[in-house]
PDB file of C-alpha atoms and ligand atoms in Angstrom:
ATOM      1  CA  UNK A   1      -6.759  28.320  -3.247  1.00  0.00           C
ATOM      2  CA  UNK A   2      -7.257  27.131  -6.925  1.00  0.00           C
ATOM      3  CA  UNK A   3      -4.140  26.795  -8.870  1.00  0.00           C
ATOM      4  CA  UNK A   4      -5.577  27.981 -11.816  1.00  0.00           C
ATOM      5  CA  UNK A   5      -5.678  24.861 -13.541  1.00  0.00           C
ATOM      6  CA  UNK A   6      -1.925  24.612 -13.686  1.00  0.00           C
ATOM      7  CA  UNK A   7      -0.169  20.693 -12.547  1.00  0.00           C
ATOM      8  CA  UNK A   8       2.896  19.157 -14.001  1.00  0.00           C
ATOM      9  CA  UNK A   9       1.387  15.914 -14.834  1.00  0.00           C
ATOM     10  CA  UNK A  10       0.847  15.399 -18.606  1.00  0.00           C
ATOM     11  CA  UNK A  11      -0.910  12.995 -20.702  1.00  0.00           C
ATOM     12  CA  UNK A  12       1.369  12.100 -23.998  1.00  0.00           C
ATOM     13  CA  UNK A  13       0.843   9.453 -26.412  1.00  0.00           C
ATOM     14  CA  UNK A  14       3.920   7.485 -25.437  1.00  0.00           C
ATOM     15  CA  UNK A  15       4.263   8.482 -21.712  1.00  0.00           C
ATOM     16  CA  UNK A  16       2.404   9.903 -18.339  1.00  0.00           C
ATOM     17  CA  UNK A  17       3.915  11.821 -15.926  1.00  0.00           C
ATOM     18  CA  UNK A  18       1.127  12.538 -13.297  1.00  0.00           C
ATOM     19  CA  UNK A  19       1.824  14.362  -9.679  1.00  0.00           C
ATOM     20  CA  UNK A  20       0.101  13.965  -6.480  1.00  0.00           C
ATOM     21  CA  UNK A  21      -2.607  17.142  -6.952  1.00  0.00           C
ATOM     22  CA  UNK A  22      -3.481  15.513  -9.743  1.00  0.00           C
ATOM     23  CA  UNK A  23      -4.236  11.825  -8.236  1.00  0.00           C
ATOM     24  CA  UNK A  24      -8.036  10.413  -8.137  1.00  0.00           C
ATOM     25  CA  UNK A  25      -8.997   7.838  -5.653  1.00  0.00           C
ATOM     26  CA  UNK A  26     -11.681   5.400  -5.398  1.00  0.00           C
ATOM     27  CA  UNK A  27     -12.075   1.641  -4.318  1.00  0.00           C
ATOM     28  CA  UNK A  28     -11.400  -1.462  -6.989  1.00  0.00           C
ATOM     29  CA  UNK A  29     -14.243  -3.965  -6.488  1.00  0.00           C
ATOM     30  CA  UNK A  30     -13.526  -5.863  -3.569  1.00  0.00           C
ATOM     31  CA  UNK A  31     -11.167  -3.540  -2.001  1.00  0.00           C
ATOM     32  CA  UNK A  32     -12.437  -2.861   2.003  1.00  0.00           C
ATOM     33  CA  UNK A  33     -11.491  -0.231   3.791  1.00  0.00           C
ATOM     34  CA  UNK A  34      -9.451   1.638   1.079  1.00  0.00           C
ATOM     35  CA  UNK A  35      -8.520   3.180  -1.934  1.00  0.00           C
ATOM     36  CA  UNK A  36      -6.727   3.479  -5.034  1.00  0.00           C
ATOM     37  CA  UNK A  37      -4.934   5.584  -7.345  1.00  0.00           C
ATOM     38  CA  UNK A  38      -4.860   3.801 -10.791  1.00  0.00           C
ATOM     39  CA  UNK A  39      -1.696   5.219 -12.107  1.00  0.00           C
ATOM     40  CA  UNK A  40      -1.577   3.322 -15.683  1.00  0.00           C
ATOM     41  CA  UNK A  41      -3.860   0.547 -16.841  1.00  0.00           C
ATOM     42  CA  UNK A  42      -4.718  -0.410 -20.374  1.00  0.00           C
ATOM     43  CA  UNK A  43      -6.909   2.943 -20.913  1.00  0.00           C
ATOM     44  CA  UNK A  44      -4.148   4.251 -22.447  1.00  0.00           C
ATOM     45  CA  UNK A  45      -2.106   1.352 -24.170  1.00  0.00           C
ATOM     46  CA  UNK A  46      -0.356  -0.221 -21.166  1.00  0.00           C
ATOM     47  CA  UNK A  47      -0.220  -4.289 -21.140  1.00  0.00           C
ATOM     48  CA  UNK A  48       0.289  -3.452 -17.264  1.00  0.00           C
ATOM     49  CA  UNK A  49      -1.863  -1.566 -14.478  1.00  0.00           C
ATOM     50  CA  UNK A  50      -0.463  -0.287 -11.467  1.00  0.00           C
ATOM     51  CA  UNK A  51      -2.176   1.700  -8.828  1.00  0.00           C
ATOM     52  CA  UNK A  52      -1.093   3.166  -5.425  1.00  0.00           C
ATOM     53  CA  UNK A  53      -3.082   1.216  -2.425  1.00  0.00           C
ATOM     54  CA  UNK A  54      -4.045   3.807   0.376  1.00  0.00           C
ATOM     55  CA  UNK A  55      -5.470   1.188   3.396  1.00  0.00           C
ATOM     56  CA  UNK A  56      -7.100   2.268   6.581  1.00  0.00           C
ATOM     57  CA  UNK A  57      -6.009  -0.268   9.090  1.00  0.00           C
ATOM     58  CA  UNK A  58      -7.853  -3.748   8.430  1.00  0.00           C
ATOM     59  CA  UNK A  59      -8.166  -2.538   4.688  1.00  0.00           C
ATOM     60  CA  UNK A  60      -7.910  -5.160   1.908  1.00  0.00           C
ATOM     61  CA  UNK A  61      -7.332  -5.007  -1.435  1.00  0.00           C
ATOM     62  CA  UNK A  62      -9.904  -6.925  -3.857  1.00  0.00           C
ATOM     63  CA  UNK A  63      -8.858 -10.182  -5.772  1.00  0.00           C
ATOM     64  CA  UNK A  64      -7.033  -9.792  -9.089  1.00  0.00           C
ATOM     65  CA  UNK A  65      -7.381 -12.011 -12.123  1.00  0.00           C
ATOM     66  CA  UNK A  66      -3.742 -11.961 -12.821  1.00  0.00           C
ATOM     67  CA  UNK A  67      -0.438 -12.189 -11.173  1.00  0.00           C
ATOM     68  CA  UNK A  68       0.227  -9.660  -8.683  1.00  0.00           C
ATOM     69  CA  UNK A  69       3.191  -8.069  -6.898  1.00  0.00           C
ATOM     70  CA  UNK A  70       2.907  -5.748  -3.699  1.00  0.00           C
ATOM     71  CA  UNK A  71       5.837  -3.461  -2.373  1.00  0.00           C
ATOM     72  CA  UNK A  72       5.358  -2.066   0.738  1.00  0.00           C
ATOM     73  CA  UNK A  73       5.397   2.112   0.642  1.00  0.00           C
ATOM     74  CA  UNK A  74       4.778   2.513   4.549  1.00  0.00           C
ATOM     75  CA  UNK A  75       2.282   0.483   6.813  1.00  0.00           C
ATOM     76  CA  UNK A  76       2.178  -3.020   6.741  1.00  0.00           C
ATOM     77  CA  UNK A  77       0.382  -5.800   5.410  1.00  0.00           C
ATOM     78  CA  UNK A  78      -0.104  -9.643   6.123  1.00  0.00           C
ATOM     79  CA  UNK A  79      -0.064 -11.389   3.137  1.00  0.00           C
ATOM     80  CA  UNK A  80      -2.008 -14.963   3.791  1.00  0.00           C
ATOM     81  CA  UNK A  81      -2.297 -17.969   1.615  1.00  0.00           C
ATOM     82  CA  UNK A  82      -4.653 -20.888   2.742  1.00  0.00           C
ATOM     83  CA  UNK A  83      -0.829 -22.390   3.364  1.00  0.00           C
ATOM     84  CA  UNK A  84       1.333 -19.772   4.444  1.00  0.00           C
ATOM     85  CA  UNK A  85       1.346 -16.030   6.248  1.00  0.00           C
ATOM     86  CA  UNK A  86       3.586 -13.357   6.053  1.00  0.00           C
ATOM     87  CA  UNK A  87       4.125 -10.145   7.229  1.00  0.00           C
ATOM     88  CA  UNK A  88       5.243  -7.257   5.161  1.00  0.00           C
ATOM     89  CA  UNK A  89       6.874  -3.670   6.208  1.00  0.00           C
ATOM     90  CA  UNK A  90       8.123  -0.744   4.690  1.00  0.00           C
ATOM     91  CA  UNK A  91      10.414  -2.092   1.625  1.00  0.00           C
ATOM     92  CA  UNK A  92       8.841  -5.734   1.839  1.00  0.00           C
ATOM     93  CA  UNK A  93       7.324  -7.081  -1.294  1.00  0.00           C
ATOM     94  CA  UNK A  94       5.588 -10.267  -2.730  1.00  0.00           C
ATOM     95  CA  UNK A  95       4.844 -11.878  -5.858  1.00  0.00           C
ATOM     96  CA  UNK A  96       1.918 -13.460  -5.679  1.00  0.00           C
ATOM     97  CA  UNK A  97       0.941 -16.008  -9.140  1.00  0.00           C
ATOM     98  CA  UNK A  98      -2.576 -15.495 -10.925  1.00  0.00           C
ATOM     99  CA  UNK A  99      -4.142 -18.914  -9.467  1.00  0.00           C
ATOM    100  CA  UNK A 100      -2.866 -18.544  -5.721  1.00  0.00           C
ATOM    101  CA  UNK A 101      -5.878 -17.408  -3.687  1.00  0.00           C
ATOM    102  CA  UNK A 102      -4.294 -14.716  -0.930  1.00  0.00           C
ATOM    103  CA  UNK A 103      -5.356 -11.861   1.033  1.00  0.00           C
ATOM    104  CA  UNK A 104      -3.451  -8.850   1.620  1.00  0.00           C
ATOM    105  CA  UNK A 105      -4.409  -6.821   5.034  1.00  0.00           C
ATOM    106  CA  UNK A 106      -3.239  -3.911   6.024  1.00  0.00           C
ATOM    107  CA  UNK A 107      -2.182  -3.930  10.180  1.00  0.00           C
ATOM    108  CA  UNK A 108      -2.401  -0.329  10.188  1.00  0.00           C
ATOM    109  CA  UNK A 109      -2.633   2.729   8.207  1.00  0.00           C
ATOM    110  CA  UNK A 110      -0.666   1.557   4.977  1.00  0.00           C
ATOM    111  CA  UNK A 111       0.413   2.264   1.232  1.00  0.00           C
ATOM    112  CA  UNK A 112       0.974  -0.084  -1.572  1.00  0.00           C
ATOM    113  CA  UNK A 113       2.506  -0.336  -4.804  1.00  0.00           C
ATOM    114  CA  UNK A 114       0.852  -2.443  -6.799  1.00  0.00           C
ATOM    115  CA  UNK A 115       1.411  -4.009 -10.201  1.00  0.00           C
ATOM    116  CA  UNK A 116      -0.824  -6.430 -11.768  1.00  0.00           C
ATOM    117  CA  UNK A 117      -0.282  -7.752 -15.447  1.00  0.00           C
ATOM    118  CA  UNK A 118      -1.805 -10.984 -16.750  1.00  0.00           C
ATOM    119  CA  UNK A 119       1.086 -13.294 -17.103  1.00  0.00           C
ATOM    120  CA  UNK A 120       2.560 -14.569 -20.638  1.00  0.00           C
ATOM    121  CA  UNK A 121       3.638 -18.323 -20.398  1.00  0.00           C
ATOM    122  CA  UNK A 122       7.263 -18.831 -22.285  1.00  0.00           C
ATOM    123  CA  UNK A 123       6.316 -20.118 -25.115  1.00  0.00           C
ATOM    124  CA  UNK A 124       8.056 -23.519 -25.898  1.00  0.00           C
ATOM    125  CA  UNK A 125      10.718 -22.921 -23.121  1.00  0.00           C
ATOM    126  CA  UNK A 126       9.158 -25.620 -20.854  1.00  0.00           C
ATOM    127  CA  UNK A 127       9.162 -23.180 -17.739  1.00  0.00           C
ATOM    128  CA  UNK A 128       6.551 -23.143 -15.270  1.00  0.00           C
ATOM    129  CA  UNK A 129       5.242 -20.046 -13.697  1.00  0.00           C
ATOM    130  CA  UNK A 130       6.689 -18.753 -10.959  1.00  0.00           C
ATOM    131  CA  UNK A 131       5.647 -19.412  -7.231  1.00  0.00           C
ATOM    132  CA  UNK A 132       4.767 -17.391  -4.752  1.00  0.00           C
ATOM    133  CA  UNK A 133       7.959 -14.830  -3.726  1.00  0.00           C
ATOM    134  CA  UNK A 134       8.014 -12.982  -0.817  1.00  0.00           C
ATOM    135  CA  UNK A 135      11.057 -10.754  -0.392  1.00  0.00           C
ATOM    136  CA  UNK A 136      12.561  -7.305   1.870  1.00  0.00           C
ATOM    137  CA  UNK A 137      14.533  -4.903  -0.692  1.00  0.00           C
ATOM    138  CA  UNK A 138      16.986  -4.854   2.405  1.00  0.00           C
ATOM    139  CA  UNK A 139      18.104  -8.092   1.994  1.00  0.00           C
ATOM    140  CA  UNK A 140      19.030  -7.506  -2.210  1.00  0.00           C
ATOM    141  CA  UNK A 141      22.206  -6.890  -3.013  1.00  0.00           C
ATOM    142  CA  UNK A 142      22.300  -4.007  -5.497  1.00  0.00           C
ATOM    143  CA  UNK A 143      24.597  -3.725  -8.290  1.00  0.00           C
ATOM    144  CA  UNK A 144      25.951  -0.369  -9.935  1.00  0.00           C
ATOM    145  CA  UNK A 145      24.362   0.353 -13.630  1.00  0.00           C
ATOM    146  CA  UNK A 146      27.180   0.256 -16.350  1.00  0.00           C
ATOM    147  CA  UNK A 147      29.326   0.383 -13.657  1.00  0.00           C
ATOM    148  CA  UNK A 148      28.650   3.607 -11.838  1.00  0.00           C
ATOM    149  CA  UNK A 149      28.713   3.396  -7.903  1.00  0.00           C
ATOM    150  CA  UNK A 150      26.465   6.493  -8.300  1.00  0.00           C
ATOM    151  CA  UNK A 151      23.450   4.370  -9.593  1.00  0.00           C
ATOM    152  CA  UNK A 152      22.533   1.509  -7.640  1.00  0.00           C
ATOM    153  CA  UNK A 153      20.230  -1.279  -9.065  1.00  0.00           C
ATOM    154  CA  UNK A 154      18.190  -4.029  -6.957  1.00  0.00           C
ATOM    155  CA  UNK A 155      16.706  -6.246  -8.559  1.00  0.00           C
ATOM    156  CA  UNK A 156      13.618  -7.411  -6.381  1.00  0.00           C
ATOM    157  CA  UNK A 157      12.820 -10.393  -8.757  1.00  0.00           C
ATOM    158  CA  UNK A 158      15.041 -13.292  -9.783  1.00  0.00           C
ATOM    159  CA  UNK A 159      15.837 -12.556 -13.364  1.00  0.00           C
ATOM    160  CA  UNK A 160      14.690 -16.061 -14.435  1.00  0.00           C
ATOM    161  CA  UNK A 161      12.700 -17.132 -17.299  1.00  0.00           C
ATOM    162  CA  UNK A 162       9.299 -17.867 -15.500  1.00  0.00           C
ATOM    163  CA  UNK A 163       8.944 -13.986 -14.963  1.00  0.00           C
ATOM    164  CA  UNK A 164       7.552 -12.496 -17.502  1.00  0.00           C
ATOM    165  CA  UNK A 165       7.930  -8.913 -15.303  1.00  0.00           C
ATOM    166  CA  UNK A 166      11.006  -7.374 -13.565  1.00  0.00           C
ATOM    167  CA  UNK A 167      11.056  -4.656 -10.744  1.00  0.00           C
ATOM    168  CA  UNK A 168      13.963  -2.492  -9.626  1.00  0.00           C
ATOM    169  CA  UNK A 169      14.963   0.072  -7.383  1.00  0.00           C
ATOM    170  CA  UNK A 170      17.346   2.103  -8.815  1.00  0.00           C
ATOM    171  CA  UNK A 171      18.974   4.481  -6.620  1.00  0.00           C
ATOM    172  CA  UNK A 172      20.859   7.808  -7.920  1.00  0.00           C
ATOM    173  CA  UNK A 173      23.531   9.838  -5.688  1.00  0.00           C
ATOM    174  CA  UNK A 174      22.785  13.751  -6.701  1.00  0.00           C
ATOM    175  CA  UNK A 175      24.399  14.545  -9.894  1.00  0.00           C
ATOM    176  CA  UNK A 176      24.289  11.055 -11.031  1.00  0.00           C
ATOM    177  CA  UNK A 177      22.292  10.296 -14.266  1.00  0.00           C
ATOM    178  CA  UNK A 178      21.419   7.493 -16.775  1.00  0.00           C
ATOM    179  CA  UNK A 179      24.563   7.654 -19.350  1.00  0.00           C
ATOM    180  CA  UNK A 180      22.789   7.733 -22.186  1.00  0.00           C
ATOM    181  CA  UNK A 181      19.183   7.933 -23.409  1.00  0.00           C
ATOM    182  CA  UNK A 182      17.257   4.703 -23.495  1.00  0.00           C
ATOM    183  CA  UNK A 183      14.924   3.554 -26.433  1.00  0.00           C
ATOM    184  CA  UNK A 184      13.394   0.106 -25.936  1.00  0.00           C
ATOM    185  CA  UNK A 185      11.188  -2.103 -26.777  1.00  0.00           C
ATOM    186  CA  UNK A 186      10.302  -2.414 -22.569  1.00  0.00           C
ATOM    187  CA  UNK A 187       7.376  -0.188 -21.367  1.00  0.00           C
ATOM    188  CA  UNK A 188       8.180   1.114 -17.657  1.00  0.00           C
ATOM    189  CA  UNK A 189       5.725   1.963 -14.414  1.00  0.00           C
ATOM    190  CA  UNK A 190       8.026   4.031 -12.738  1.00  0.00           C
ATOM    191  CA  UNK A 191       6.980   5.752  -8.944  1.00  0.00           C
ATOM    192  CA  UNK A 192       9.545   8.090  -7.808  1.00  0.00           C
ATOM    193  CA  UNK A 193      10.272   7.338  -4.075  1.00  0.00           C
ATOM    194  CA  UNK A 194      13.002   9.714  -2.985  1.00  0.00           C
ATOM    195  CA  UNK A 195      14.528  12.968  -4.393  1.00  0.00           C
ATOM    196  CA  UNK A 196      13.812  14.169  -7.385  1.00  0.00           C
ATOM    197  CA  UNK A 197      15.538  15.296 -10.683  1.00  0.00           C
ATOM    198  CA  UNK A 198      15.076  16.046 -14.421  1.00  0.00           C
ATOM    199  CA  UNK A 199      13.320  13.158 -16.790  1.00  0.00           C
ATOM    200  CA  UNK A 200      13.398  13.381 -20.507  1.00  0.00           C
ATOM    201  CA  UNK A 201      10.201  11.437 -21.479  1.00  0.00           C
ATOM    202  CA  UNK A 202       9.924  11.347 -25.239  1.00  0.00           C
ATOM    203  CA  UNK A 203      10.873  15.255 -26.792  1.00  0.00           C
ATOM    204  CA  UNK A 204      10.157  16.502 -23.106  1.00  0.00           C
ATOM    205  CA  UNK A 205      12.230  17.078 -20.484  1.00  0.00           C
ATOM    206  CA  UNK A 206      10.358  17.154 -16.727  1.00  0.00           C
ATOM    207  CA  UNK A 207      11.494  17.937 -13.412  1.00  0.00           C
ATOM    208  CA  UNK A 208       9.966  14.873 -11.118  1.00  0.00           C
ATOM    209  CA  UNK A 209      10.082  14.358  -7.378  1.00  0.00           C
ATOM    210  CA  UNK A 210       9.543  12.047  -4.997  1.00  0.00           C
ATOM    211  CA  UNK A 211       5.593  11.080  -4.831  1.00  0.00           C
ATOM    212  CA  UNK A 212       5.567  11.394  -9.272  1.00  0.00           C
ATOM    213  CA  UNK A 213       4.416   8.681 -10.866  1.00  0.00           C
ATOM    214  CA  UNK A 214       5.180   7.858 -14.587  1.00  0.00           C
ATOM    215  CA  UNK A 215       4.354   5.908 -17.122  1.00  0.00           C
ATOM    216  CA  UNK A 216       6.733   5.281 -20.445  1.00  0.00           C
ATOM    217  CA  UNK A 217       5.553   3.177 -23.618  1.00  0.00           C
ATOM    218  CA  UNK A 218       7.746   0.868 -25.311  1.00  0.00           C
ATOM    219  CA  UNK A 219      10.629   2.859 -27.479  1.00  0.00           C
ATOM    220  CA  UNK A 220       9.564   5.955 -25.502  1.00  0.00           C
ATOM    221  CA  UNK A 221      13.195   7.842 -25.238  1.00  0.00           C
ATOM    222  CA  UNK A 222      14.016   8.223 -21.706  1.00  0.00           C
ATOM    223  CA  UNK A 223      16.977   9.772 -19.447  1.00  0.00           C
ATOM    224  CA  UNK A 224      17.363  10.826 -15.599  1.00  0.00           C
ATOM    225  CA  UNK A 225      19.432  12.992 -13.933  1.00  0.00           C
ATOM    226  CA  UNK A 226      19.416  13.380 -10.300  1.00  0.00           C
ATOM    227  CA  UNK A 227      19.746  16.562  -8.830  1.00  0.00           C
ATOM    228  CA  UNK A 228      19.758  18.399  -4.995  1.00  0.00           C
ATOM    229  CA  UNK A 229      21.167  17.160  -1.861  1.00  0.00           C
ATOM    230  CA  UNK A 230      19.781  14.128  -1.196  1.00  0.00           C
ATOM    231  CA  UNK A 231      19.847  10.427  -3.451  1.00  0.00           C
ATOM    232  CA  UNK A 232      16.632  10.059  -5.784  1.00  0.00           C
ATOM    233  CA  UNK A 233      15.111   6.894  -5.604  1.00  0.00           C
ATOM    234  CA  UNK A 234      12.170   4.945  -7.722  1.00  0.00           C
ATOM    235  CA  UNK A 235      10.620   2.017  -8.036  1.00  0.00           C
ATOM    236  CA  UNK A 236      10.686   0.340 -11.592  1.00  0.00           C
ATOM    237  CA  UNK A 237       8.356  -2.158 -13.434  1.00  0.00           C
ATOM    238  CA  UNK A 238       9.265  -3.554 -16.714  1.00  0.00           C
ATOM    239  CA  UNK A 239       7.981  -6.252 -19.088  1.00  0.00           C
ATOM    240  CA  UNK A 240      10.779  -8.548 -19.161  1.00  0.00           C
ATOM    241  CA  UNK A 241      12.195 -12.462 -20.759  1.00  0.00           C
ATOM    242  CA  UNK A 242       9.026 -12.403 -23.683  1.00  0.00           C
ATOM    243  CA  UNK A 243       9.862 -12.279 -27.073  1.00  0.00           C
ATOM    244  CA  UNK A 244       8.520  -9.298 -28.705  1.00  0.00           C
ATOM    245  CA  UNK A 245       5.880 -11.393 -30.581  1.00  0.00           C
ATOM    246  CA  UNK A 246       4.674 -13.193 -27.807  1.00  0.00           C
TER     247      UNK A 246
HETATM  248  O1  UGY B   1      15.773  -0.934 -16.656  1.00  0.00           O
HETATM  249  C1  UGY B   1      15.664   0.073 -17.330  1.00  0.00           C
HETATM  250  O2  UGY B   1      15.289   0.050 -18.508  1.00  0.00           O
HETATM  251  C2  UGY B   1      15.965   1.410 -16.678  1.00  0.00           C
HETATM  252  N1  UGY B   1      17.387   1.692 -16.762  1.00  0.00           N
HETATM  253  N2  UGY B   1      15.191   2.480 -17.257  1.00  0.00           N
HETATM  254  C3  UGY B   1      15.024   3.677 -16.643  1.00  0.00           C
HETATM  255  O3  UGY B   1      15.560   3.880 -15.547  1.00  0.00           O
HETATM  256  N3  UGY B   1      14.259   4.590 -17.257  1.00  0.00           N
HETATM  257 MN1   MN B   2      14.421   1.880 -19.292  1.00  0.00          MN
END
């Protein structure tokens, strides 16, 4: 059954919010054995692409030109260096740096978020760029936004000056919400991993759930409130530590 051209994903100028019927896949060069959603990418004015990895068990993804990170949706994935292997499950991530040759192969059927962004050196900081990072979002503490046990931040990358990128879970009991409306300078790739709620992207307010993916542009006005029975959850990317010049 058609749905009459209906979906709730829409295309703005300074945000995306695009739902599951409305998801095209098809391999990125290199990629075996899989697929990919391309949820953002600099199309439409993102300094960031991010794409869902769907792989079939022994599925790569290609190599990437830039820095990489990889959070593990379900599935999971050895990640191998020519000196070091690890294996990733559900809620396992890496950071892998532009010039680190790696593989990532999928042990079974498995999903990947993936974020790729070519990296901006600090400029006149005298910081390196960072290392390879392999981490388990179990194993973060999280910390509650602006003080609200309702809203529970983890931070899965060290907020230190050789990342030029964070990414976040933030975690919202029902009822709980941003407290006020964010405008800044930040762009976000945000996939919603739990629940659901309302999002005001821009003049727009949108109910999301788990599965959404969404894309806001720096200064885009933004606000979530979770709602129903059950904690809403999302993963977060931001641009992070660069001066707004570069
Ligand atoms: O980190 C953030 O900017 C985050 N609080 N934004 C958001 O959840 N839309
Ligand atoms: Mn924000």
């Amino acid at each position: 059954m058609h749905n009459l051209g209906h979906t709730r994903s829409v295309n703005r100028r300074d945000h995306l919010l695009l739902t599951p019927d409305t998801f095209v896949r098809a391999a990125l060069p290199g990629m075996q054995n899989g697929v990919a959603i391309v949820h953002v990418s600099p199309a439409v004015g993102a300094a960031f692409t991010q794409y869902t990895a769907e792989l079939d068990p022994g599925g790569t993804l290609g190599p990437t030109p830039t820095q990489r990170f990889v959070y593990v949706l379900s599935g999971a994935v050895d990640l191998a260096t020519d000196t070091s292997f690890h294996s990733l499950a559900p809620g396992g991530y890496a950071y892998v740096p532009a010039d680190l040759t790696h593989t990532v192969t999928a042990q079974g059927a498995t999903r990947l978020a993936v974020i790729e962004k070519t990296y901006q050196p600090a400029a006149g900081m005298g910081v390196a760029a960072p290392h390879l990072l392999v981490g388990a979002e179990a194993d973060i503490a999280s910390t509650a936004l602006m003080g609200d046990p309702g809203l529970q931040v983890r931070s899965l990358l060290p907020d230190q000056p050789a990342f030029d990128f964070a990414v976040n879970t933030m975690t919202y009991q029902p009822g709980a919400s941003l407290s006020r409306v964010e405008i800044h300078v930040m762009e976000h790739g945000l996939l919603m991993l739990e629940g659901g709620g309302i999002y005001r992207l821009g003049e727009a307010w949108y109910p999301v759930t788990a599965g959404d993916f969404i894309w806001m542009a720096p200064f885009c006005p933004q606000w979530f409130g979770a709602l129903g029975k059950h904690p809403a959850k999302y993963l977060i990317y931001k641009d992070w530590n660069r001066h707004p010049l570069g």
